[in-house]
């Protein structure tokens, strides 16, 4: 029977070193989730401007690819060593459930728990030297693996000591984790649906008629983007973007009388500050922020 060995723990906990020095005899394919994360982030592009949700999605995608390759290697008859952080029981259970569904395999885990001194030593060897508080925080996040999660053996590695640590079986951990995973998946599905609907709505704005409000003279017309363009309107999608500050004028009015102009020429920073707006401007800004939905029905 093939063996799958997880080596888990914080950054700079010594996972790679441990694999090279203690698990070299396993003759296993090593799959490090970090490589998958780097690849997904590269595909995503700008890592500096990534939102929390995008980051979550990237990590999720990396895990999916990592898991996929683990299963593939096991199916080909290879032993596998998988490097992961795996602080949370639910992340481990998501893997184990899927693997156990596919095949019969022996699963072990080594939890890297170096002393603070050792961690600092490791961290210095790397380029990304971090504060010891980072490690202490990550240590607190670690939910120590429980046999109920489906491990055949659980080891704790403290510096150079390897200790078999099989805590009392706690089935409630698994129950709770599965419930959290279900909730997480529901949330993701809803978010995807919302995103999809929004994209469809934005797409439809190219062809459907919608309300065009001139913020200067108050004129309003229920027309398509093409008709608005021909009539000289400055309006998304041809000018600017829905939901972002920009001029909203008919063909007869001037850019210089818009909220956009005021914010860019009179405000210290080109940011809308609600308190500095007149009641009329507040209405205009509310409508812009709520686009394109705010343009579908007459107000
Ligand atoms: Zn006008």
Tab-separated table of C-alpha atoms and ligand atoms in Angstrom:
chain	number	residue	atom	x	y	z
A	1	UNK	CA	0.000	0.000	0.000
A	2	UNK	CA	1.257	3.478	-0.825
A	3	UNK	CA	2.086	5.935	1.890
A	4	UNK	CA	1.223	9.586	2.040
A	5	UNK	CA	3.202	11.650	4.527
A	6	UNK	CA	2.191	15.176	5.395
A	7	UNK	CA	4.815	17.492	6.845
A	8	UNK	CA	2.984	20.469	8.226
A	9	UNK	CA	3.647	23.628	10.197
A	10	UNK	CA	4.439	27.320	10.105
A	11	UNK	CA	6.772	29.093	7.712
A	12	UNK	CA	10.437	28.495	8.588
A	13	UNK	CA	9.446	25.598	10.859
A	14	UNK	CA	12.011	23.456	9.021
A	15	UNK	CA	9.689	21.323	6.855
A	16	UNK	CA	11.933	21.084	3.810
A	17	UNK	CA	15.057	20.404	5.895
A	18	UNK	CA	13.214	17.705	7.829
A	19	UNK	CA	12.074	15.986	4.636
A	20	UNK	CA	15.577	16.016	3.180
A	21	UNK	CA	17.245	14.731	6.345
A	22	UNK	CA	14.713	12.457	8.005
A	23	UNK	CA	12.435	11.216	5.226
A	24	UNK	CA	14.974	10.677	2.430
A	25	UNK	CA	14.528	6.893	2.709
A	26	UNK	CA	10.844	7.080	1.875
A	27	UNK	CA	11.658	7.361	-1.857
A	28	UNK	CA	8.645	9.548	-2.229
A	29	UNK	CA	7.589	12.293	-4.594
A	30	UNK	CA	7.672	15.569	-2.674
A	31	UNK	CA	4.876	18.022	-3.429
A	32	UNK	CA	5.188	21.378	-1.690
A	33	UNK	CA	2.027	23.485	-1.597
A	34	UNK	CA	4.211	26.593	-1.596
A	35	UNK	CA	5.171	25.909	-5.239
A	36	UNK	CA	1.496	25.691	-6.148
A	37	UNK	CA	0.733	28.924	-4.341
A	38	UNK	CA	3.515	30.753	-6.177
A	39	UNK	CA	2.192	29.502	-9.496
A	40	UNK	CA	-1.388	30.524	-8.760
A	41	UNK	CA	-0.273	33.961	-7.566
A	42	UNK	CA	1.819	34.402	-10.720
A	43	UNK	CA	-1.200	33.542	-12.858
A	44	UNK	CA	-3.330	35.953	-10.853
A	45	UNK	CA	-0.888	38.809	-11.446
A	46	UNK	CA	-0.460	41.752	-9.103
A	47	UNK	CA	0.236	40.234	-5.698
A	48	UNK	CA	0.473	43.615	-3.969
A	49	UNK	CA	-3.065	44.717	-4.790
A	50	UNK	CA	-4.781	41.426	-4.041
A	51	UNK	CA	-7.943	41.503	-1.922
A	52	UNK	CA	-8.503	39.199	1.027
A	53	UNK	CA	-11.140	37.276	-0.942
A	54	UNK	CA	-8.847	36.923	-3.976
A	55	UNK	CA	-6.084	35.677	-1.727
A	56	UNK	CA	-8.469	33.142	-0.218
A	57	UNK	CA	-9.424	31.998	-3.723
A	58	UNK	CA	-5.777	31.702	-4.767
A	59	UNK	CA	-4.909	29.574	-1.748
A	60	UNK	CA	-7.962	27.422	-2.343
A	61	UNK	CA	-6.999	26.889	-5.963
A	62	UNK	CA	-3.422	26.018	-4.964
A	63	UNK	CA	-4.765	23.445	-2.490
A	64	UNK	CA	-7.005	21.919	-5.164
A	65	UNK	CA	-4.107	21.523	-7.596
A	66	UNK	CA	-1.842	20.209	-4.842
A	67	UNK	CA	-4.444	17.644	-3.787
A	68	UNK	CA	-5.065	16.664	-7.393
A	69	UNK	CA	-1.366	15.945	-7.941
A	70	UNK	CA	-1.074	14.017	-4.671
A	71	UNK	CA	-3.896	11.711	-5.748
A	72	UNK	CA	-2.377	11.338	-9.205
A	73	UNK	CA	1.012	10.323	-7.847
A	74	UNK	CA	-0.532	7.868	-5.391
A	75	UNK	CA	-2.589	6.337	-8.209
A	76	UNK	CA	0.580	5.831	-10.195
A	77	UNK	CA	1.934	3.767	-7.314
A	78	UNK	CA	4.248	6.373	-5.800
A	79	UNK	CA	4.650	7.298	-2.177
A	80	UNK	CA	4.070	10.994	-1.611
A	81	UNK	CA	5.363	13.540	0.874
A	82	UNK	CA	3.191	16.644	0.972
A	83	UNK	CA	4.353	19.910	2.501
A	84	UNK	CA	1.548	22.059	3.844
A	85	UNK	CA	0.895	24.585	6.575
A	86	UNK	CA	-2.409	22.886	7.493
A	87	UNK	CA	-3.120	24.787	10.704
A	88	UNK	CA	-6.816	23.976	10.538
A	89	UNK	CA	-8.443	20.570	10.919
A	90	UNK	CA	-10.940	21.435	8.176
A	91	UNK	CA	-8.162	21.971	5.599
A	92	UNK	CA	-6.660	18.572	6.455
A	93	UNK	CA	-10.036	16.849	6.431
A	94	UNK	CA	-10.850	18.290	2.998
A	95	UNK	CA	-7.746	16.503	1.682
A	96	UNK	CA	-8.122	13.273	3.607
A	97	UNK	CA	-11.803	12.788	2.781
A	98	UNK	CA	-11.069	13.113	-0.914
A	99	UNK	CA	-8.007	10.853	-0.839
A	100	UNK	CA	-9.762	8.151	1.194
A	101	UNK	CA	-12.628	8.318	-1.296
A	102	UNK	CA	-10.246	7.517	-4.123
A	103	UNK	CA	-8.069	4.789	-2.636
A	104	UNK	CA	-6.718	2.888	0.320
A	105	UNK	CA	-3.555	4.557	1.506
A	106	UNK	CA	-1.537	4.911	4.679
A	107	UNK	CA	-1.532	8.511	5.872
A	108	UNK	CA	0.940	9.911	8.377
A	109	UNK	CA	1.600	13.441	9.514
A	110	UNK	CA	4.598	15.181	11.041
A	111	UNK	CA	3.791	18.416	12.843
A	112	UNK	CA	6.796	20.722	12.937
A	113	UNK	CA	6.940	22.457	16.289
A	114	UNK	CA	10.449	23.917	16.619
A	115	UNK	CA	11.456	25.856	19.712
A	116	UNK	CA	11.553	29.640	19.322
A	117	UNK	CA	15.359	29.502	19.227
A	118	UNK	CA	15.338	26.975	16.395
A	119	UNK	CA	12.713	28.938	14.509
A	120	UNK	CA	14.803	32.123	14.707
A	121	UNK	CA	17.812	30.145	13.454
A	122	UNK	CA	15.757	28.809	10.504
A	123	UNK	CA	14.296	32.188	9.778
A	124	UNK	CA	17.738	33.805	9.589
A	125	UNK	CA	18.777	31.293	6.918
A	126	UNK	CA	15.880	32.444	4.757
A	127	UNK	CA	15.637	35.757	3.025
A	128	UNK	CA	12.291	36.684	4.555
A	129	UNK	CA	13.354	37.180	8.149
A	130	UNK	CA	10.271	37.673	10.227
A	131	UNK	CA	9.580	38.598	13.801
A	132	UNK	CA	9.264	35.755	16.309
A	133	UNK	CA	5.735	37.020	17.015
A	134	UNK	CA	4.770	35.836	13.543
A	135	UNK	CA	5.760	32.312	14.552
A	136	UNK	CA	4.102	32.495	17.958
A	137	UNK	CA	0.899	33.612	16.267
A	138	UNK	CA	1.039	30.754	13.795
A	139	UNK	CA	1.692	28.287	16.621
A	140	UNK	CA	-1.495	29.452	18.290
A	141	UNK	CA	-3.427	28.912	15.077
A	142	UNK	CA	-2.363	25.274	14.805
A	143	UNK	CA	-5.136	22.847	15.677
A	144	UNK	CA	-3.074	19.793	16.528
A	145	UNK	CA	-4.092	16.844	14.316
A	146	UNK	CA	-6.360	14.281	15.909
A	147	UNK	CA	-6.543	10.586	14.898
A	148	UNK	CA	-10.253	11.110	14.176
A	149	UNK	CA	-9.255	13.119	11.110
A	150	UNK	CA	-8.107	9.895	9.468
A	151	UNK	CA	-4.376	9.746	10.210
A	152	UNK	CA	-2.721	6.381	10.798
A	153	UNK	CA	0.111	8.029	12.699
A	154	UNK	CA	0.721	11.526	14.049
A	155	UNK	CA	4.180	12.745	15.045
A	156	UNK	CA	5.227	15.941	16.697
A	157	UNK	CA	8.694	17.174	15.771
A	158	UNK	CA	10.326	19.400	18.351
A	159	UNK	CA	13.765	20.414	17.107
A	160	UNK	CA	15.533	17.056	16.594
A	161	UNK	CA	13.077	14.955	18.535
A	162	UNK	CA	10.287	13.002	16.842
A	163	UNK	CA	7.464	12.014	19.191
A	164	UNK	CA	4.506	9.801	18.297
A	165	UNK	CA	1.526	11.721	19.589
A	166	UNK	CA	-1.860	10.100	19.209
A	167	UNK	CA	-4.289	12.183	21.275
A	168	UNK	CA	-7.636	10.795	22.413
A	169	UNK	CA	-10.003	10.406	19.479
A	170	UNK	CA	-12.348	13.349	19.197
A	171	UNK	CA	-14.977	12.695	16.495
A	172	UNK	CA	-16.555	16.104	17.171
A	173	UNK	CA	-13.515	17.752	15.544
A	174	UNK	CA	-14.349	16.048	12.273
A	175	UNK	CA	-18.037	16.789	12.549
A	176	UNK	CA	-17.349	20.465	13.196
A	177	UNK	CA	-14.791	20.666	10.372
A	178	UNK	CA	-17.147	19.078	7.832
A	179	UNK	CA	-19.847	21.531	8.832
A	180	UNK	CA	-17.445	24.454	8.426
A	181	UNK	CA	-16.434	23.168	5.000
A	182	UNK	CA	-20.067	22.893	3.913
A	183	UNK	CA	-20.754	26.450	5.066
A	184	UNK	CA	-17.635	27.688	3.336
A	185	UNK	CA	-18.629	26.029	0.070
A	186	UNK	CA	-22.125	27.495	0.274
A	187	UNK	CA	-20.647	30.951	0.817
A	188	UNK	CA	-18.289	30.509	-2.158
A	189	UNK	CA	-21.100	29.299	-4.421
A	190	UNK	CA	-23.291	32.275	-3.487
A	191	UNK	CA	-20.407	34.670	-4.045
A	192	UNK	CA	-19.767	33.115	-7.480
A	193	UNK	CA	-23.418	33.408	-8.441
A	194	UNK	CA	-23.506	37.045	-7.333
A	195	UNK	CA	-20.340	37.754	-9.321
A	196	UNK	CA	-21.746	35.999	-12.373
A	197	UNK	CA	-25.009	37.964	-12.236
A	198	UNK	CA	-23.104	41.208	-11.853
A	199	UNK	CA	-20.944	40.451	-14.894
A	200	UNK	CA	-24.053	39.627	-16.915
A	201	UNK	CA	-25.688	42.879	-15.832
A	202	UNK	CA	-22.601	44.923	-16.797
A	203	UNK	CA	-22.531	43.132	-20.152
A	204	UNK	CA	-26.219	43.873	-20.725
A	205	UNK	CA	-25.611	47.606	-20.200
A	206	UNK	CA	-24.024	47.733	-23.652
A	207	UNK	CA	-27.317	46.984	-25.347
A	208	UNK	CA	-30.270	47.551	-23.003
A	209	UNK	CA	-31.826	50.977	-22.516
A	210	UNK	CA	-31.221	52.496	-19.073
A	211	UNK	CA	-31.712	55.802	-17.319
A	212	UNK	CA	-29.206	58.522	-18.144
A	213	UNK	CA	-29.263	61.359	-15.612
A	214	UNK	CA	-27.508	64.618	-16.411
A	215	UNK	CA	-26.102	65.767	-13.093
A	216	UNK	CA	-25.877	69.392	-14.299
A	217	UNK	CA	-29.254	70.289	-15.912
A	218	UNK	CA	-31.281	67.418	-14.484
A	219	UNK	CA	-32.302	66.023	-17.865
A	220	UNK	CA	-33.049	62.305	-17.871
A	221	UNK	CA	-33.554	59.885	-20.712
A	222	UNK	CA	-34.250	56.171	-20.945
A	223	UNK	CA	-31.972	55.268	-23.846
A	224	UNK	CA	-29.263	52.797	-24.866
A	225	UNK	CA	-25.542	53.517	-24.553
A	226	UNK	CA	-25.354	53.853	-28.345
A	227	UNK	CA	-28.180	56.399	-28.425
A	228	UNK	CA	-26.550	58.294	-25.565
A	229	UNK	CA	-23.224	58.348	-27.372
A	230	UNK	CA	-24.868	59.701	-30.538
A	231	UNK	CA	-26.668	62.386	-28.513
A	232	UNK	CA	-23.414	63.560	-26.935
A	233	UNK	CA	-23.846	62.195	-23.407
A	234	UNK	CA	-20.759	61.612	-21.292
A	235	UNK	CA	-21.846	58.412	-19.576
A	236	UNK	CA	-20.610	54.864	-18.902
A	237	UNK	CA	-19.961	52.446	-20.439
A	238	UNK	CA	-18.524	54.718	-23.166
A	239	UNK	CA	-17.118	57.295	-20.764
A	240	UNK	CA	-15.779	56.126	-17.431
A	241	UNK	CA	-16.935	53.113	-15.497
A	242	UNK	CA	-20.176	52.292	-13.699
A	243	UNK	CA	-19.868	52.835	-9.959
A	244	UNK	CA	-16.780	55.066	-10.174
A	245	UNK	CA	-16.680	58.845	-9.979
A	246	UNK	CA	-16.765	60.467	-13.415
A	247	UNK	CA	-18.883	63.003	-15.299
A	248	UNK	CA	-22.536	62.150	-15.970
A	249	UNK	CA	-23.696	64.811	-18.428
A	250	UNK	CA	-26.003	65.271	-21.391
A	251	UNK	CA	-24.727	66.672	-24.687
A	252	UNK	CA	-25.464	70.270	-23.688
A	253	UNK	CA	-23.737	70.435	-20.318
A	254	UNK	CA	-20.157	71.041	-19.348
A	255	UNK	CA	-17.672	68.820	-17.561
A	256	UNK	CA	-16.671	71.829	-15.462
A	257	UNK	CA	-20.056	71.799	-13.683
A	258	UNK	CA	-19.810	68.173	-12.553
A	259	UNK	CA	-19.077	66.653	-9.181
A	260	UNK	CA	-16.125	64.912	-10.826
A	261	UNK	CA	-14.624	68.307	-11.709
A	262	UNK	CA	-15.260	69.734	-8.262
A	263	UNK	CA	-13.617	66.779	-6.519
A	264	UNK	CA	-10.584	66.929	-8.794
A	265	UNK	CA	-10.063	70.684	-8.637
A	266	UNK	CA	-11.331	71.755	-5.213
A	267	UNK	CA	-10.706	68.841	-2.871
A	268	UNK	CA	-7.254	68.311	-1.284
A	269	UNK	CA	-7.291	64.704	-2.517
A	270	UNK	CA	-9.342	63.341	-5.435
A	271	UNK	CA	-11.573	61.452	-2.999
A	272	UNK	CA	-15.259	62.117	-2.409
A	273	UNK	CA	-15.898	63.285	1.149
A	274	UNK	CA	-19.606	63.068	1.878
A	275	UNK	CA	-19.586	65.914	4.435
A	276	UNK	CA	-18.331	68.352	1.820
A	277	UNK	CA	-21.132	67.640	-0.640
A	278	UNK	CA	-24.327	69.642	-1.141
A	279	UNK	CA	-27.584	67.668	-0.793
A	280	UNK	CA	-27.860	67.540	-4.617
A	281	UNK	CA	-24.310	66.249	-4.941
A	282	UNK	CA	-24.985	63.612	-2.306
A	283	UNK	CA	-27.843	62.279	-4.437
A	284	UNK	CA	-25.622	62.242	-7.532
A	285	UNK	CA	-22.833	60.427	-5.652
A	286	UNK	CA	-25.245	57.868	-4.156
A	287	UNK	CA	-26.595	57.134	-7.628
A	288	UNK	CA	-23.113	56.772	-9.141
A	289	UNK	CA	-21.968	54.437	-6.358
A	290	UNK	CA	-25.034	52.242	-6.845
A	291	UNK	CA	-24.571	51.899	-10.631
A	292	UNK	CA	-25.530	50.119	-12.770
A	293	UNK	CA	-28.509	48.967	-10.662
A	294	UNK	CA	-29.475	52.571	-9.863
A	295	UNK	CA	-30.019	53.266	-13.575
A	296	UNK	CA	-32.464	50.451	-14.294
A	297	UNK	CA	-35.590	51.976	-12.805
A	298	UNK	CA	-36.731	55.566	-12.774
A	299	UNK	CA	-36.130	57.453	-9.540
B	1	LIG	ZN1	-27.453	68.488	-19.039
